[in-house]
Coordinates of C-alpha atoms and ligand atoms in Angstrom, one line a residue:
X1 CA 25.7 10.8 62.1
X2 CA 23.9 8.6 59.5
X3 CA 20.1 9.0 60.2
X4 CA 17.0 6.3 60.6
X5 CA 15.8 7.7 57.2
X6 CA 17.3 9.9 54.6
X7 CA 14.3 11.3 54.0
X8 CA 11.7 13.1 56.3
X9 CA 8.0 11.0 55.5
X10 CA 4.5 10.7 57.8
X11 CA 2.3 7.3 56.7
X12 CA -0.4 9.7 58.0
X13 CA -0.5 12.1 54.6
X14 CA 1.5 9.7 52.1
X15 CA -0.1 7.5 49.6
X16 CA 0.0 4.0 50.4
X17 CA -0.5 0.6 48.6
X18 CA -0.4 -2.5 49.7
X19 CA 0.8 -6.2 48.7
X20 CA 2.4 -9.4 50.4
X21 CA 5.7 -9.1 49.7
X22 CA 7.9 -6.5 48.1
X23 CA 11.6 -7.7 46.3
X24 CA 13.8 -5.5 45.6
X25 CA 16.4 -6.2 42.4
X26 CA 16.0 -7.2 39.0
X27 CA 19.0 -8.9 39.0
X28 CA 19.0 -13.0 39.4
X29 CA 18.0 -13.2 43.5
X30 CA 15.0 -11.0 43.0
X31 CA 14.1 -12.5 40.2
X32 CA 13.9 -15.6 41.3
X33 CA 12.7 -15.4 44.7
X34 CA 9.8 -13.5 43.1
X35 CA 9.1 -16.5 40.9
X36 CA 9.6 -18.6 43.9
X37 CA 7.5 -16.7 46.3
X38 CA 4.4 -15.9 43.4
X39 CA 3.5 -19.9 43.5
X40 CA 1.8 -18.7 46.8
X41 CA 2.2 -15.0 47.2
X42 CA 1.3 -11.0 45.1
X43 CA 4.6 -10.1 44.9
X44 CA 5.6 -6.2 43.4
X45 CA 9.2 -7.1 42.4
X46 CA 11.0 -3.6 42.0
X47 CA 14.5 -2.5 40.1
X48 CA 15.4 1.1 39.6
X49 CA 16.4 1.2 36.5
X50 CA 14.8 -2.1 33.9
X51 CA 15.4 -5.2 34.6
X52 CA 18.0 -5.5 32.1
X53 CA 20.2 -3.6 33.3
X54 CA 21.0 -5.5 36.7
X55 CA 24.8 -6.3 37.7
X56 CA 23.9 -10.6 36.8
X57 CA 23.0 -9.5 32.8
X58 CA 27.0 -9.5 33.1
X59 CA 28.3 -12.5 34.7
X60 CA 29.6 -14.9 32.4
X61 CA 31.7 -17.5 34.5
X62 CA 29.0 -19.5 35.1
X63 CA 26.9 -21.1 37.9
X64 CA 28.8 -23.3 40.1
X65 CA 27.0 -26.7 40.9
X66 CA 27.2 -30.2 41.0
X67 CA 26.0 -31.5 38.2
X68 CA 29.0 -34.2 36.6
X69 CA 29.3 -38.2 38.7
X70 CA 33.9 -37.4 39.0
X71 CA 32.1 -34.3 41.5
X72 CA 30.5 -34.6 44.1
X73 CA 28.9 -31.7 47.1
X74 CA 31.9 -32.2 49.5
X75 CA 34.3 -31.6 46.8
X76 CA 32.1 -28.6 46.3
X77 CA 31.8 -28.2 49.8
X78 CA 36.2 -28.2 50.5
X79 CA 36.9 -26.2 47.5
X80 CA 34.0 -23.5 49.0
X81 CA 35.6 -23.6 52.6
X82 CA 39.6 -23.5 50.7
X83 CA 39.0 -20.3 48.9
X84 CA 36.9 -19.1 52.1
X85 CA 40.0 -18.8 54.0
X86 CA 38.7 -20.5 57.6
X87 CA 36.0 -17.8 57.5
X88 CA 32.5 -19.2 55.7
X89 CA 29.6 -20.8 58.0
X90 CA 29.9 -24.6 57.0
X91 CA 26.6 -25.0 57.7
X92 CA 25.8 -22.3 54.8
X93 CA 27.9 -24.4 52.1
X94 CA 26.6 -28.2 53.5
X95 CA 23.7 -25.6 52.2
X96 CA 24.8 -24.5 49.2
X97 CA 26.4 -27.6 47.5
X98 CA 23.5 -30.2 48.5
X99 CA 20.6 -27.8 47.1
X100 CA 22.4 -26.3 44.0
X101 CA 21.5 -28.8 41.8
X102 CA 18.1 -29.4 42.5
X103 CA 18.1 -25.3 42.4
X104 CA 19.3 -25.0 38.7
X105 CA 17.0 -28.0 37.1
X106 CA 14.6 -24.9 38.3
X107 CA 16.5 -22.7 36.2
X108 CA 16.7 -24.8 33.9
X109 CA 12.9 -25.2 34.0
X110 CA 12.2 -21.5 33.8
X111 CA 13.8 -21.5 30.7
X112 CA 17.6 -21.2 31.1
X113 CA 19.8 -22.9 28.6
X114 CA 22.7 -23.7 29.4
X115 CA 25.5 -24.7 27.0
X116 CA 25.5 -28.9 26.1
X117 CA 27.6 -30.8 23.9
X118 CA 26.6 -32.4 20.5
X119 CA 25.6 -35.6 23.5
X120 CA 23.2 -33.3 25.2
X121 CA 26.0 -33.4 28.3
X122 CA 26.2 -30.1 30.0
X123 CA 29.7 -28.1 28.7
X124 CA 31.8 -28.0 32.3
X125 CA 34.6 -25.3 32.6
X126 CA 36.2 -24.9 35.3
X127 CA 37.7 -22.1 37.5
X128 CA 40.5 -20.6 40.3
X129 CA 40.4 -22.9 42.9
X130 CA 37.9 -24.7 41.7
X131 CA 39.0 -29.3 42.3
X132 CA 36.4 -29.7 39.2
X133 CA 34.8 -28.7 36.2
X134 CA 31.8 -27.9 37.4
X135 CA 30.8 -24.8 35.7
X136 CA 28.0 -24.4 33.6
X137 CA 27.4 -22.0 31.5
X138 CA 25.6 -20.3 28.8
X139 CA 25.4 -18.8 25.5
X140 CA 29.3 -19.2 25.6
X141 CA 30.1 -16.9 28.6
X142 CA 26.8 -14.8 28.6
X143 CA 25.3 -16.7 32.1
X144 CA 24.3 -14.1 33.3
X145 CA 22.0 -12.2 30.4
X146 CA 20.6 -15.8 29.3
X147 CA 19.4 -16.4 33.3
X148 CA 18.7 -12.6 33.7
X149 CA 16.8 -12.5 29.9
X150 CA 14.9 -16.3 30.8
X151 CA 13.6 -15.4 34.2
X152 CA 12.7 -11.4 33.2
X153 CA 10.4 -13.3 30.8
X154 CA 8.3 -15.4 33.1
X155 CA 8.2 -12.4 36.0
X156 CA 6.4 -10.7 33.3
X157 CA 4.4 -13.3 32.4
X158 CA 3.3 -14.3 35.9
X159 CA 0.3 -12.3 36.8
X160 CA 1.3 -13.0 40.5
X161 CA 4.1 -10.8 40.2
X162 CA 3.9 -6.7 39.5
X163 CA 7.3 -5.2 37.9
X164 CA 8.2 -1.8 39.1
X165 CA 11.0 -0.6 36.8
X166 CA 12.3 2.6 37.1
X167 CA 11.4 3.2 40.9
X168 CA 13.9 3.5 43.8
X169 CA 13.3 1.9 47.2
X170 CA 14.8 4.8 49.3
X171 CA 13.8 3.1 52.9
X172 CA 12.7 0.5 54.6
X173 CA 10.1 0.9 57.1
X174 CA 10.1 -0.4 60.2
X175 CA 8.0 -0.7 63.0
X176 CA 7.5 -2.4 66.6
X177 CA 11.2 -3.1 65.4
X178 CA 10.3 -5.6 62.8
X179 CA 9.9 -4.7 58.0
X180 CA 6.7 -3.2 57.8
X181 CA 7.5 -2.4 53.8
X182 CA 9.2 0.3 52.1
X183 CA 9.0 4.0 50.7
X184 CA 9.3 3.6 46.8
X185 CA 10.2 6.9 44.4
X186 CA 8.8 6.8 41.1
X187 CA 10.2 7.7 38.1
X188 CA 8.6 11.5 38.4
X189 CA 9.6 11.6 42.2
X190 CA 6.6 11.3 43.5
X191 CA 6.9 9.0 47.4
X192 CA 4.0 6.1 48.6
X193 CA 4.4 3.8 50.7
X194 CA 4.3 -0.3 49.9
X195 CA 3.1 -1.7 52.7
X196 CA 4.3 -5.9 52.8
X197 CA 4.2 -8.9 54.9
X198 CA 8.0 -9.6 53.9
X199 CA 10.4 -7.7 52.2
X200 CA 13.2 -9.0 50.3
X201 CA 16.3 -7.2 50.0
X202 CA 18.1 -8.2 46.5
X203 CA 19.8 -4.9 45.4
X204 CA 23.2 -6.5 44.5
X205 CA 26.7 -5.1 45.9
X206 CA 29.2 -2.7 46.2
X207 CA 31.3 -2.1 43.5
X208 CA 30.7 1.2 42.7
X209 CA 32.8 2.0 46.3
X210 CA 35.5 2.4 43.6
X211 CA 37.0 4.0 41.1
X212 CA 38.1 0.8 38.9
X213 CA 34.8 -1.9 39.3
X214 CA 33.8 -4.2 36.5
X215 CA 30.1 -3.9 38.1
X216 CA 27.6 -1.3 36.6
X217 CA 26.2 2.0 37.8
X218 CA 23.6 0.8 39.6
X219 CA 25.3 -1.3 41.9
X220 CA 26.3 1.2 44.7
X221 CA 25.6 -0.9 47.5
X222 CA 21.8 0.4 48.9
X223 CA 20.5 -2.4 50.1
X224 CA 23.6 -3.2 52.5
X225 CA 22.9 0.9 53.3
X226 CA 18.9 0.4 53.4
X227 CA 19.4 -2.7 56.2
X228 CA 22.4 -0.8 58.4
X229 CA 19.7 2.3 58.6
X230 CA 16.3 -0.5 59.8
X231 CA 18.8 -1.4 62.0
X232 CA 20.1 -4.8 61.5
X233 CA 23.1 -6.7 60.8
X234 CA 26.2 -5.9 59.3
X235 CA 28.6 -8.5 58.5
X236 CA 32.2 -8.5 57.6
X237 CA 32.4 -6.0 54.5
X238 CA 35.6 -5.8 54.7
X239 CA 36.2 -8.5 52.4
X240 CA 36.2 -6.7 49.2
X241 CA 36.8 -9.7 46.1
X242 CA 39.3 -7.6 43.2
X243 CA 38.5 -9.5 39.9
X244 CA 41.9 -10.3 38.5
X245 CA 41.6 -9.8 35.2
X246 CA 39.8 -6.9 33.7
X247 CA 40.3 -4.9 31.0
X248 CA 42.8 -2.0 31.1
X249 CA 42.7 0.0 28.1
X250 CA 43.1 3.2 27.5
X251 CA 39.2 4.7 27.1
X252 CA 37.7 1.8 27.7
X253 CA 35.7 0.5 30.5
X254 CA 37.2 -2.4 33.2
X255 CA 35.2 -5.0 31.4
X256 CA 35.6 -8.1 33.2
X257 CA 37.4 -11.3 31.4
X258 CA 36.4 -14.7 33.1
X259 CA 37.7 -16.2 35.2
X260 CA 37.1 -19.1 32.7
X261 CA 39.0 -17.9 30.0
X262 CA 42.4 -18.7 33.0
X263 CA 40.2 -22.5 33.7
X264 CA 40.4 -22.9 29.6
X265 CA 44.1 -22.4 29.5
X266 CA 45.4 -18.7 29.4
X267 CA 47.9 -17.3 31.6
X268 CA 49.6 -14.1 32.9
X269 CA 52.7 -13.0 31.8
X270 CA 53.8 -9.1 32.9
X271 CA 55.1 -6.5 29.9
X272 CA 58.4 -8.3 30.1
X273 CA 56.1 -11.5 28.8
X274 CA 57.3 -13.5 31.8
X275 CA 54.9 -15.9 32.9
X276 CA 54.8 -15.5 36.5
X277 CA 51.8 -17.6 38.7
X278 CA 54.2 -19.6 39.5
X279 CA 56.0 -18.0 41.8
X280 CA 52.7 -17.1 43.8
X281 CA 51.1 -20.3 44.3
X282 CA 50.6 -24.0 43.1
X283 CA 48.3 -23.8 41.2
X284 CA 49.2 -21.0 39.0
X285 CA 46.6 -18.9 37.1
X286 CA 43.9 -21.3 38.7
X287 CA 44.8 -20.0 42.2
X288 CA 42.0 -18.5 44.9
X289 CA 41.5 -14.4 43.3
X290 CA 42.8 -12.8 45.8
X291 CA 46.1 -14.6 45.4
X292 CA 46.4 -13.9 41.7
X293 CA 45.1 -10.2 42.3
X294 CA 47.2 -9.4 44.5
X295 CA 50.8 -11.5 42.5
X296 CA 49.4 -9.4 39.6
X297 CA 49.5 -6.0 41.7
X298 CA 53.2 -7.3 42.7
X299 CA 54.3 -7.5 39.1
X300 CA 52.8 -4.1 38.3
X301 CA 54.8 -2.2 41.3
X302 CA 57.6 -4.5 40.3
X303 CA 57.8 -4.1 36.3
X304 CA 56.1 -0.5 37.1
X305 CA 53.3 -1.0 34.8
X306 CA 49.9 -0.2 35.0
X307 CA 48.5 -4.0 34.0
X308 CA 49.5 -7.3 32.7
X309 CA 48.5 -9.1 29.8
X310 CA 46.3 -12.4 29.8
X311 CA 47.8 -14.9 26.3
X312 CA 45.1 -16.8 25.4
X313 CA 46.7 -16.9 21.9
X314 CA 48.3 -20.8 22.1
X315 CA 44.2 -22.1 22.1
X316 CA 42.7 -22.5 18.6
X317 CA 40.2 -19.7 17.1
X318 CA 37.8 -22.1 17.1
X319 CA 37.6 -22.8 20.5
X320 CA 38.2 -18.9 21.8
X321 CA 35.0 -17.8 19.0
X322 CA 32.8 -20.4 20.5
X323 CA 34.0 -20.3 24.0
X324 CA 34.4 -16.6 24.8
X325 CA 32.0 -14.9 22.3
X326 CA 31.3 -12.0 24.5
X327 CA 34.7 -11.0 25.6
X328 CA 36.4 -11.5 21.3
X329 CA 34.1 -8.8 20.7
X330 CA 33.6 -6.6 22.9
X331 CA 38.4 -7.1 23.2
X332 CA 38.2 -6.3 19.2
X333 CA 35.9 -3.3 19.2
X334 CA 39.5 -2.0 20.6
X335 CA 42.0 -3.4 18.2
X336 CA 42.0 -5.9 20.4
X337 CA 42.0 -9.8 18.9
X338 CA 42.5 -12.5 21.6
X339 CA 43.4 -15.0 19.5
X340 CA 46.5 -13.7 18.5
X341 CA 46.8 -10.5 20.9
X342 CA 47.7 -9.9 25.1
X343 CA 44.9 -8.6 27.0
X344 CA 46.2 -5.8 29.0
X345 CA 44.4 -6.7 32.1
X346 CA 44.6 -5.7 36.1
X347 CA 42.6 -5.9 38.6
X348 CA 39.3 -4.7 39.7
X349 CA 36.8 -4.4 42.3
X350 CA 34.2 -7.5 41.5
X351 CA 32.1 -8.7 45.0
X352 CA 31.8 -8.4 48.5
X353 CA 31.6 -11.1 50.1
X354 CA 30.0 -9.4 53.1
X355 CA 26.8 -7.6 53.5
X356 CA 23.7 -8.4 55.1
X357 CA 24.0 -11.5 58.2
X358 CA 21.0 -13.4 57.3
X359 CA 20.7 -17.0 58.3
X360 CA 19.7 -20.2 56.9
X361 CA 16.9 -18.7 55.5
X362 CA 17.9 -15.3 54.4
X363 CA 16.5 -13.7 57.3
X364 CA 17.8 -10.4 58.4
X365 CA 18.4 -9.5 61.9
X366 CA 15.2 -7.6 61.6
X367 CA 12.0 -9.7 61.1
X368 CA 10.2 -9.8 57.9
X369 CA 13.3 -8.2 55.8
X370 CA 14.9 -11.1 54.0
X371 CA 18.5 -10.7 52.1
X372 CA 19.4 -12.5 48.6
X373 CA 22.4 -13.1 46.6
X374 CA 24.8 -10.5 47.0
X375 CA 23.6 -7.7 49.3
X376 CA 23.5 -11.0 52.0
X377 CA 26.2 -12.4 53.7
X378 CA 24.4 -15.7 54.8
X379 CA 28.0 -17.1 55.3
X380 CA 28.4 -19.2 52.4
X381 CA 31.4 -16.9 51.2
X382 CA 34.0 -16.6 54.3
X383 CA 36.9 -14.0 53.3
X384 CA 37.0 -15.1 49.5
X385 CA 34.4 -16.0 46.8
X386 CA 35.1 -19.3 44.7
X387 CA 34.5 -18.3 41.8
X388 CA 30.9 -18.8 40.3
X389 CA 29.5 -19.4 44.1
X390 CA 27.2 -16.1 43.8
X391 CA 24.1 -17.4 40.9
X392 CA 23.8 -21.0 43.1
X393 CA 24.1 -19.1 46.4
X394 CA 21.2 -16.9 45.0
X395 CA 18.9 -19.6 43.6
X396 CA 19.4 -21.7 46.5
X397 CA 19.0 -19.0 48.8
X398 CA 16.4 -17.6 47.0
X399 CA 14.1 -20.7 47.5
X400 CA 14.2 -20.7 50.6
X401 CA 13.0 -17.5 51.3
X402 CA 10.7 -18.0 49.3
X403 CA 9.5 -21.4 52.0
X404 CA 10.0 -19.0 55.0
X405 CA 8.0 -16.5 53.8
X406 CA 5.2 -18.8 53.2
X407 CA 5.0 -19.7 56.9
X408 CA 4.8 -15.5 57.8
X409 CA 1.4 -14.4 58.7
X410 CA 0.7 -10.2 58.1
X411 CA 1.7 -7.2 60.2
X412 CA -0.6 -5.4 62.5
X413 CA -2.1 -2.3 61.0
X414 CA 1.1 0.7 60.3
X415 CA -0.6 3.7 61.0
X416 CA 0.5 7.0 62.3
X417 CA 4.7 6.9 61.9
X418 CA 6.6 9.8 61.2
X419 CA 10.1 10.6 60.4
X420 CA 11.4 14.6 60.0
X421 CA 15.0 15.6 60.7
X422 CA 15.9 19.3 60.4
X423 CA 18.3 20.1 57.1
X424 CA 20.4 23.1 56.5
X425 CA 19.3 24.0 53.1
X426 CA 22.7 23.0 51.5
X427 CA 23.1 21.4 48.4
X428 CA 26.2 19.8 47.4
X429 CA 27.6 18.0 44.2
X430 CA 27.0 14.6 44.2
X431 CA 28.6 13.1 40.8
X432 CA 31.7 15.3 42.0
X433 CA 31.4 14.2 46.1
X434 CA 31.0 10.1 43.9
X435 CA 34.1 10.4 42.3
X436 CA 35.7 11.9 45.8
X437 CA 34.8 8.9 47.3
X438 CA 35.9 6.3 45.1
X439 CA 39.2 7.5 45.0
X440 CA 39.8 7.7 48.9
X441 CA 38.0 4.3 49.2
X442 CA 40.8 2.8 46.2
X443 CA 44.2 4.7 48.0
X444 CA 43.3 3.8 51.2
X445 CA 41.2 0.6 50.9
X446 CA 42.0 -0.9 48.0
X447 CA 43.8 -4.3 47.3
X448 CA 46.4 -3.5 49.7
X449 CA 45.4 -1.2 53.2
X450 CA 47.2 0.3 56.2
X451 CA 46.2 2.0 59.2
X452 CA 47.4 4.9 58.4
X453 CA 45.5 5.1 54.8
X454 CA 42.0 3.7 56.7
X455 CA 42.5 6.2 58.9
X456 CA 43.0 9.2 56.9
X457 CA 40.0 7.5 54.8
X458 CA 37.5 7.4 57.9
X459 CA 38.6 10.8 58.8
X460 CA 37.3 12.4 55.2
X461 CA 34.3 10.2 55.4
X462 CA 33.1 11.6 59.1
X463 CA 33.3 14.6 57.5
X464 CA 32.1 13.7 54.1
X465 CA 29.1 12.6 56.0
X466 CA 27.6 16.4 56.8
X467 CA 25.9 15.8 53.4
X468 CA 23.3 14.1 55.1
X469 CA 22.2 17.3 57.1
X470 CA 22.2 19.8 53.5
X471 CA 19.0 19.1 51.4
X472 CA 19.0 17.0 48.7
X473 CA 16.7 14.4 46.2
X474 CA 16.9 12.6 43.6
X475 CA 18.1 8.9 43.0
X476 CA 21.7 10.4 42.5
X477 CA 22.0 12.0 45.9
X478 CA 20.3 8.9 47.7
X479 CA 22.5 6.1 46.0
X480 CA 25.6 8.6 47.2
X481 CA 24.6 8.4 50.2
X482 CA 23.7 4.6 50.5
X483 CA 27.9 4.3 49.1
X484 CA 29.1 6.8 51.7
X485 CA 27.8 4.5 54.4
X486 CA 28.8 1.1 53.2
X487 CA 32.5 3.0 52.7
X488 CA 31.9 3.9 56.3
X489 CA 31.3 0.5 57.3
X490 CA 34.0 -1.3 55.1
X491 CA 35.9 1.0 56.4
X492 CA 35.9 0.7 60.2
X493 CA 35.9 -3.0 59.3
X494 CA 39.9 -3.0 57.7
X495 CA 40.9 -1.3 60.2
X496 CA 39.2 -3.2 63.1
X497 CA 40.5 -6.8 61.3
X498 CA 44.6 -6.6 62.1
X499 CA 45.4 -9.0 60.1
X500 CA 45.4 -10.2 56.4
X501 CA 42.9 -13.1 54.9
X502 CA 40.8 -13.4 51.7
X503 CA 39.8 -10.5 50.6
X504 CA 41.3 -8.4 53.4
X505 CA 44.9 -7.4 53.2
X506 CA 47.0 -4.9 55.6
X507 CA 50.8 -3.6 54.6
X508 CA 51.0 -3.8 58.5
X509 CA 49.3 -6.7 59.4
X510 CA 50.8 -8.8 56.0
X511 CA 49.4 -12.7 57.6
X512 CA 46.5 -14.6 58.3
X513 CA 45.8 -14.9 62.0
X514 CA 44.0 -17.9 63.2
X515 CA 44.1 -17.2 67.2
X516 CA 42.6 -14.6 67.6
X517 CA 41.1 -13.3 64.4
X518 CA 38.9 -17.0 63.2
X519 CA 36.6 -13.8 63.9
X520 CA 33.7 -11.3 62.0
X521 CA 33.0 -8.0 62.6
X522 CA 29.3 -7.1 63.2
X523 CA 27.8 -3.5 62.6
X524 CA 24.5 -2.3 63.7
X525 CA 23.7 1.7 63.2
X526 CA 22.5 1.4 67.3
X527 CA 25.6 -0.5 69.0
X528 CA 28.2 0.1 67.1
X529 CA 30.9 -3.0 66.4
X530 CA 30.6 -6.2 67.9
X531 CA 32.8 -9.1 67.3
X532 CA 31.6 -12.9 67.0
X533 CA 33.4 -16.0 66.5
X534 CA 33.1 -18.3 63.5
X535 CA 32.0 -21.5 63.4
X536 CA 35.0 -24.8 63.2
X537 CA 35.2 -26.0 59.7
X538 CA 35.7 -29.4 58.7
X539 CA 38.9 -28.4 57.1
X540 CA 40.7 -27.9 61.2
Ligands
SIN601 C1 34.1 -14.7 36.2 O1 33.6 -15.4 35.0 O2 35.2 -14.7 36.1 C2 33.4 -14.2 37.1 C3 32.8 -15.4 37.4 C4 32.2 -15.0 38.9 O3 32.5 -13.8 39.6 O4 32.0 -15.8 40.4

């Protein structure tokens, strides 16, 4: 059983500190939301590693927002809804496409330098399933790193923001069913209670659920697990996006090869050198990500290979080096020169569309608890996220969260709260268990799923839950427990959804079933699983 808290505590005994708002996570969602809140209140921004280690830092492609005269919010909305495969929230998408351009201006005011041409106009790129060039980028393919750089400088300068690096939030604390703060572990392992009027989860995604991922080590689904334990609703976590093109090379990590490379004309070839995407989708290499990822897997199966090739050798050396300096240098480290060589690539876990259910102000179903960015399920992405919509979502909803928190009054004083669960004293090797979980997910809850594998995975994960009864401490153990919780939620939802849509594909139910499954799967710790109909969108 998953317990309410993963540590025992007594608030009367714990050291206590107080602030207006706690923001957990140091990527774009955390930094931007903290900066917006700091315009009127004090914020403690907590990052489990340094601010340089967030998932945002690795974002290459860019940020999608309407800036060109030939583009419009209506077109951006249409592309987002089509990619989302019938499960987007129409209202949430409306908010995204209309408010994105203003938030972009604020990112620039905060110091982000997007790439511009000689006339000072944004250099816009294209990615899969976008009908227009609308993606802004920075330093070629280092968009995330540039945004984090600019926002970190501002956050560190702010007198209202206290940045705590290498601190880990173990759980959020609830009293009378509302969130009243967080249990924070310092780098030396000491725990304290940080009381707040509001708490924002901006903890990023769950890429470490899988052995092969474009996400860094820190993407351990902490926010989803913390919110679930606190009683918040978790929505649609069966939808996992596998990025079609991660580097596949012996000894190299699954480094992201941006979709913008295909946006600039790269083509996919199987190991026999044959271009294949036209057999799968009319948009070829720029079809929605789930389509391209599955097409690649089909070609890998047909040719009995573990990879396909990405070929951009027909473009000029100058363009490649200017647009993709990071990718170019990274590949070169492994002896691959993308101006002359085809790059071996394979799909890898990249993004989770589901997460902690939020309303249009980023508030979860637990009052005073908010979620922003990848950890949240605002309804923007539906069953499959449109490329480069994630950075826009983080700033659009980060701004709205700040506006909503402004209206909150402090909660009643919390005094006598404690939690105790008996422990068996047994310890488990966390590293080994995490690897076992990642393999289990890859084999049974990966790009293609089947009832038999899903049942097997659930059975095994339920056995692994016994770890919660043992004696564990430290960040790695807590991260493992968060991953395990999130894995179970994803696998359960994947078993229930008997159809294929977006980032969820079932071999045994290979078709999209709108009659039955235009629905969301909601899970809570108290009530288990519930299904909820989607609101109609304008594509019907
Ligand atoms: C990429 O550059 O391909 C990733 C962008 C994204 O995930 O939106």
